[in-house]
Short mmCIF file of C-alpha atoms in Angstrom, two decimals:
data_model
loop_
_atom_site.label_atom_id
_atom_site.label_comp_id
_atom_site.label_asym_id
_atom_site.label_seq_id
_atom_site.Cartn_x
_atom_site.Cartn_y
_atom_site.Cartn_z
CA UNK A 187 110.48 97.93 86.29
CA UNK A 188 113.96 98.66 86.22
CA UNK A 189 115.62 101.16 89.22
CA UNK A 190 118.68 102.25 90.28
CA UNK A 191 119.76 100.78 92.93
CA UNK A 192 121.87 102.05 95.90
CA UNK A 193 122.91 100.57 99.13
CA UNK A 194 123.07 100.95 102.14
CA UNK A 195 119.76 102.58 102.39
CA UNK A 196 120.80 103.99 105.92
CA UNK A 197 124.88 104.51 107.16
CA UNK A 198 125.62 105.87 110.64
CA UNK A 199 129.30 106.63 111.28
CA UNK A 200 131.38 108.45 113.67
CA UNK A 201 133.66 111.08 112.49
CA UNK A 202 137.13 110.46 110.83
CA UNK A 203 136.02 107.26 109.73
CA UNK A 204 135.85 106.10 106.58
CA UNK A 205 132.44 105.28 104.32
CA UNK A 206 131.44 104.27 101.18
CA UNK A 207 128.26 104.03 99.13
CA UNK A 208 127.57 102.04 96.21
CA UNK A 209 125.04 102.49 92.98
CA UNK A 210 124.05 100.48 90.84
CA UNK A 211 122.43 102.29 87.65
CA UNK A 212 119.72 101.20 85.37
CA UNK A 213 121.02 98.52 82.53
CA UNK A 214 121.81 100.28 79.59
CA UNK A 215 122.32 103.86 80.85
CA UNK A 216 125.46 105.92 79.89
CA UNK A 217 125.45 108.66 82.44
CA UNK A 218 125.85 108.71 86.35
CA UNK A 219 125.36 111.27 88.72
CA UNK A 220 126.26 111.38 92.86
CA UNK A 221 124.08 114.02 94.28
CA UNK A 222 124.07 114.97 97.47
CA UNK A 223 120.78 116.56 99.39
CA UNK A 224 120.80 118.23 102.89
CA UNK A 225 117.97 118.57 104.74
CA UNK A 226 115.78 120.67 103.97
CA UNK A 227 117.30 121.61 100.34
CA UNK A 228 117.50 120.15 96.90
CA UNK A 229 120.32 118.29 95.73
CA UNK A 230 123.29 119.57 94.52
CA UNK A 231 125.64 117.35 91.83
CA UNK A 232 128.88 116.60 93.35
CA UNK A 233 130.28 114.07 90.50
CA UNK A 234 129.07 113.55 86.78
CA UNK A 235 129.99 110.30 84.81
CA UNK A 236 129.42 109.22 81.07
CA UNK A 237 130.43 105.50 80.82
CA UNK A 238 133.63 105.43 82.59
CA UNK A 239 134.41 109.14 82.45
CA UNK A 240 134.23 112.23 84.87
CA UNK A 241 132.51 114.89 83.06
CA UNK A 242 132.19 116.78 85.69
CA UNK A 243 132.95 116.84 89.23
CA UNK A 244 133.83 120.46 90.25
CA UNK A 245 131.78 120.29 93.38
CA UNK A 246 132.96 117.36 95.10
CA UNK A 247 135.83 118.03 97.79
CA UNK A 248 138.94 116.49 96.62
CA UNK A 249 140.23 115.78 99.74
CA UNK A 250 137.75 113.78 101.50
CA UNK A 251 135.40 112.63 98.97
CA UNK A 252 136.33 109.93 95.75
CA UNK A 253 134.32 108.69 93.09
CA UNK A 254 134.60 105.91 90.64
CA UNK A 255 132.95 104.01 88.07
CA UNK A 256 135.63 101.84 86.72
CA UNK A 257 133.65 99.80 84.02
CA UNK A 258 131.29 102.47 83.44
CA UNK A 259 128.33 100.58 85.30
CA UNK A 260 128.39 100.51 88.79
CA UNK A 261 130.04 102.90 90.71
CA UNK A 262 131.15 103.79 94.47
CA UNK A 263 131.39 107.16 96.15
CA UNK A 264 133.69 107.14 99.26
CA UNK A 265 134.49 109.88 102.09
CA UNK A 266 137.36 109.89 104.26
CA UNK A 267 138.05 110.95 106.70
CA UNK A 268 134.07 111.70 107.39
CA UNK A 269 133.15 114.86 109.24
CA UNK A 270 129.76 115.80 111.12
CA UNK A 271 129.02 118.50 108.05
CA UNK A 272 128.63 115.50 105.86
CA UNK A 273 125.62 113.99 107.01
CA UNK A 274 123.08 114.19 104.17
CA UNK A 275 121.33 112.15 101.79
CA UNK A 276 123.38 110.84 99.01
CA UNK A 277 121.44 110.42 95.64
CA UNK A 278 122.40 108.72 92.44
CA UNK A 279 120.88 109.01 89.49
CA UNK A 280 121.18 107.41 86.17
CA UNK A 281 120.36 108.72 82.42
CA UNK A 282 120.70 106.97 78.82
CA UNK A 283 122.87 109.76 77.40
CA UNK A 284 123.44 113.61 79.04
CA UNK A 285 120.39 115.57 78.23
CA UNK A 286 117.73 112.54 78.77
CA UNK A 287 115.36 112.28 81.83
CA UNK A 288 117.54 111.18 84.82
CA UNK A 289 116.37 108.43 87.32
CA UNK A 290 116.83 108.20 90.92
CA UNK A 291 117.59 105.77 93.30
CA UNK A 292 116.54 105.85 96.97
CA UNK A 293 119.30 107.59 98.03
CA UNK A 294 121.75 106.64 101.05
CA UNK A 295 120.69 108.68 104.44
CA UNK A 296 124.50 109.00 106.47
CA UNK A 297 124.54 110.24 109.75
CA UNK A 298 127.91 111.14 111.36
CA UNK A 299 128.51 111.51 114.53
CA UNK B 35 125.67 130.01 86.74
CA UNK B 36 121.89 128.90 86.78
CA UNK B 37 120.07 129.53 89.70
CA UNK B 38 116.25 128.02 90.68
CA UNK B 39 114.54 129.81 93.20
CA UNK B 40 111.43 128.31 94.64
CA UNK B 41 109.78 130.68 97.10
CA UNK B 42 106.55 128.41 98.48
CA UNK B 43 108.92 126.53 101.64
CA UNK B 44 104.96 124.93 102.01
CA UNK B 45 102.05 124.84 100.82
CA UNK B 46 98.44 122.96 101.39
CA UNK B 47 95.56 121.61 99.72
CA UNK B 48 92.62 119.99 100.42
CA UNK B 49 91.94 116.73 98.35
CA UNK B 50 89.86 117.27 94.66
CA UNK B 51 91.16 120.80 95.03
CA UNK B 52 94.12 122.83 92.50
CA UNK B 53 97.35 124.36 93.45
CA UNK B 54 100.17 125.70 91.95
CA UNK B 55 103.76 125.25 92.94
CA UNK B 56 106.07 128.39 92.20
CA UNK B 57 109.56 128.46 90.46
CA UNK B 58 111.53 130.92 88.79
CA UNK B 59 114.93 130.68 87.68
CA UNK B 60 118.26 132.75 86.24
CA UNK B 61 119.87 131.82 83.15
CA UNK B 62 122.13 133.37 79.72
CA UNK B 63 121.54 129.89 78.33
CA UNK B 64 118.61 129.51 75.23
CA UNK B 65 118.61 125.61 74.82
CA UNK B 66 117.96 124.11 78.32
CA UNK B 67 115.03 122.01 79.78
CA UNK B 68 112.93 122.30 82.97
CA UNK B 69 111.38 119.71 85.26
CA UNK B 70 109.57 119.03 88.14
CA UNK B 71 110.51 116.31 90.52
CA UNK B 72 108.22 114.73 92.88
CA UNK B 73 110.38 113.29 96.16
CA UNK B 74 107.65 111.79 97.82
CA UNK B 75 108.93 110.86 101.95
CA UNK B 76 111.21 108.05 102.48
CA UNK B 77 110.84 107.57 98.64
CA UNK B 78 113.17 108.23 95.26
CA UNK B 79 112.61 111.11 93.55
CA UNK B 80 110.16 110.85 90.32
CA UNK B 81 109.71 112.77 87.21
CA UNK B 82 106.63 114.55 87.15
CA UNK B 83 106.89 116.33 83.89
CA UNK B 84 109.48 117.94 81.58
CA UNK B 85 109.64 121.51 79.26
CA UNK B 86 111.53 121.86 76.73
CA UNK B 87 112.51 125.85 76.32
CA UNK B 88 112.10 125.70 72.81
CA UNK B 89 108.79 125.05 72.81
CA UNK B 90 106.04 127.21 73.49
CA UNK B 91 103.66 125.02 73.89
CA UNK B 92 103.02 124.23 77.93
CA UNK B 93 103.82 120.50 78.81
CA UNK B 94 100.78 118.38 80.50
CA UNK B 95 100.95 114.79 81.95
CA UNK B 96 97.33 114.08 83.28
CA UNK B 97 96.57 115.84 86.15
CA UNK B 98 100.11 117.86 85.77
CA UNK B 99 100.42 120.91 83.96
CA UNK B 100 102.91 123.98 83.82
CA UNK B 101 102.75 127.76 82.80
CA UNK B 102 106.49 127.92 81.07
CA UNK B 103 106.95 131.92 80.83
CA UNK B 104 110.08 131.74 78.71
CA UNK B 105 110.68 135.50 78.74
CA UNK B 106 110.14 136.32 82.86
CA UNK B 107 112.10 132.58 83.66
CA UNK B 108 108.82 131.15 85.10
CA UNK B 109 108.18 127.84 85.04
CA UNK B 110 104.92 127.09 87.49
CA UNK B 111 103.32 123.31 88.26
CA UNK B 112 99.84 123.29 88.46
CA UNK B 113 98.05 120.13 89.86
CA UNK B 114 94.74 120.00 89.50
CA UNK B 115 92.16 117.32 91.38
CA UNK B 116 94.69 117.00 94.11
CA UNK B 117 95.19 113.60 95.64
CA UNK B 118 96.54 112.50 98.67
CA UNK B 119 99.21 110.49 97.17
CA UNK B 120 100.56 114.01 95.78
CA UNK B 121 101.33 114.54 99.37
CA UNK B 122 105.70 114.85 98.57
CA UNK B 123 108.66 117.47 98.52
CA UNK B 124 108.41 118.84 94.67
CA UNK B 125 111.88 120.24 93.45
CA UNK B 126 111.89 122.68 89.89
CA UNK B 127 115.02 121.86 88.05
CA UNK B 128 117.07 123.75 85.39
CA UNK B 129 119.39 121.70 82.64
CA UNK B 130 121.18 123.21 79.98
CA UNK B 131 122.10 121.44 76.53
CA UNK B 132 125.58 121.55 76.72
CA UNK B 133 127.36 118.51 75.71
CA UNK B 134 128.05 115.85 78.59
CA UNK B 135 127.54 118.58 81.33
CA UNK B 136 124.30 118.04 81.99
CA UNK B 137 123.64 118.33 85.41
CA UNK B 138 120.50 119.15 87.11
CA UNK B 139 120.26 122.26 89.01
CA UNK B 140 117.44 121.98 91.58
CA UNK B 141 115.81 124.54 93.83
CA UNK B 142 115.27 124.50 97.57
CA UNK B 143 111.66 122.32 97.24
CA UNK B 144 108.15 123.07 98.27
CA UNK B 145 106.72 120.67 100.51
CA UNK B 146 102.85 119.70 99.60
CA UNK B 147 100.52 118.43 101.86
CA UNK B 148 97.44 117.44 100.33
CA UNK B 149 94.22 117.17 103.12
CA UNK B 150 91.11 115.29 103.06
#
């Protein structure tokens, strides 16, 4: 059965350092989402792709956090400098088109201390 | 700006037993859908079963059903013949149908713990 795929599963860093995540979506699927889920709430959408496109990425923090997806398949999210706030679990999710049922990955736990 | 407000933090069950999982939600949009995810623990999030707001008809997937109250934004799970693999996180989620902006909006979660 076909999954998205992220890695690393777990990332423990120490603050100002840089890290990076990586997804790879199902085959065949258009649309990629980062989300990004802090304990104890649901996730919230930080960066939107179709293909090789943002469509959206009004929540993600320009300063620290990058996202791209440069041949519309796989994509990396990266955060630098990291700081302690940013320890979450980082989702990504994948989608045939906008508006279809959108699959998750296992997510990437970070921890930064 | 759509909002989903789940208001159940936890809630229990005992095994064979039903339960249903509140949500309610703020929107001006008419075309959107509404889902419930299943984030079972140290597991990806799953699709338990989707609504489409322009149909009255209540969506059911085996032991899955909701109560979609269009007019009072209410959009309950009900899961009936509880098992203990049900045991997970369950998120309600709001989309609207608007172009390539389709991002999920999730609430806070209710966290199920089905007993024996």
């Amino acid at each position: 059965e076909a999954e998205v795929a992220q890695s690393p599963r777990y990332k423990i860093t120490e603050k100002s350092q840089a890290v990076a995540f990586w997804c790879d979506p199902i085959s065949g699927h258009a649309t990629l989402y980062w989300y990004r889920q802090i304990l104890g709430q649901g996730p919230e959408l930080l960066v939107q792709f179709q293909d090789e496109s943002v469509v959206d990425d009004s929540q993600l923090p320009k300063d620290r956090f990058s996202a791209e997806r440069l041949k519309g398949v796989d994509s990396t999210l990266k955060i630098q400098p990291a700081e302690l706030g940013d320890s979450a679990m980082y989702l990504c999710a994948s989608s045939f088109s906008e508006n279809t049922e959108a699959f998750f990955g296992q997510g990437t736990r970070l921890t930064v201390v | 700006a759509q909002t989903v407000t789940q208001s159940q933090p936890e809630m229990s069950v005992q095994e064979a037993e039903t339960v249903t999982l509140s949500c309610t939600y703020d929107t001006s949009e008419n075309n959107y859908y509404l889902f419930w995810y299943k984030q079972p623990p140290s597991r990806q999030m799953i699709l338990v079963i989707r609504q489409e707001a322009y149909k009255q008809q209540n969506a059911t997937e085996n032991r899955f059903s909701v109560n979609f109250q269009k007019a009072a934004k209410s959009f309950s799970l009900k899961i009936s013949d509880s098992q203990l693999g049900d045991t997970a996180m369950y998120f309600c989620a709001f989309m609207k149908l608007a172009g390539t902006a389709s991002k999920l909006t999730f609430g806070t979660g209710t966290r199920l713990q089905v007993t024996l």
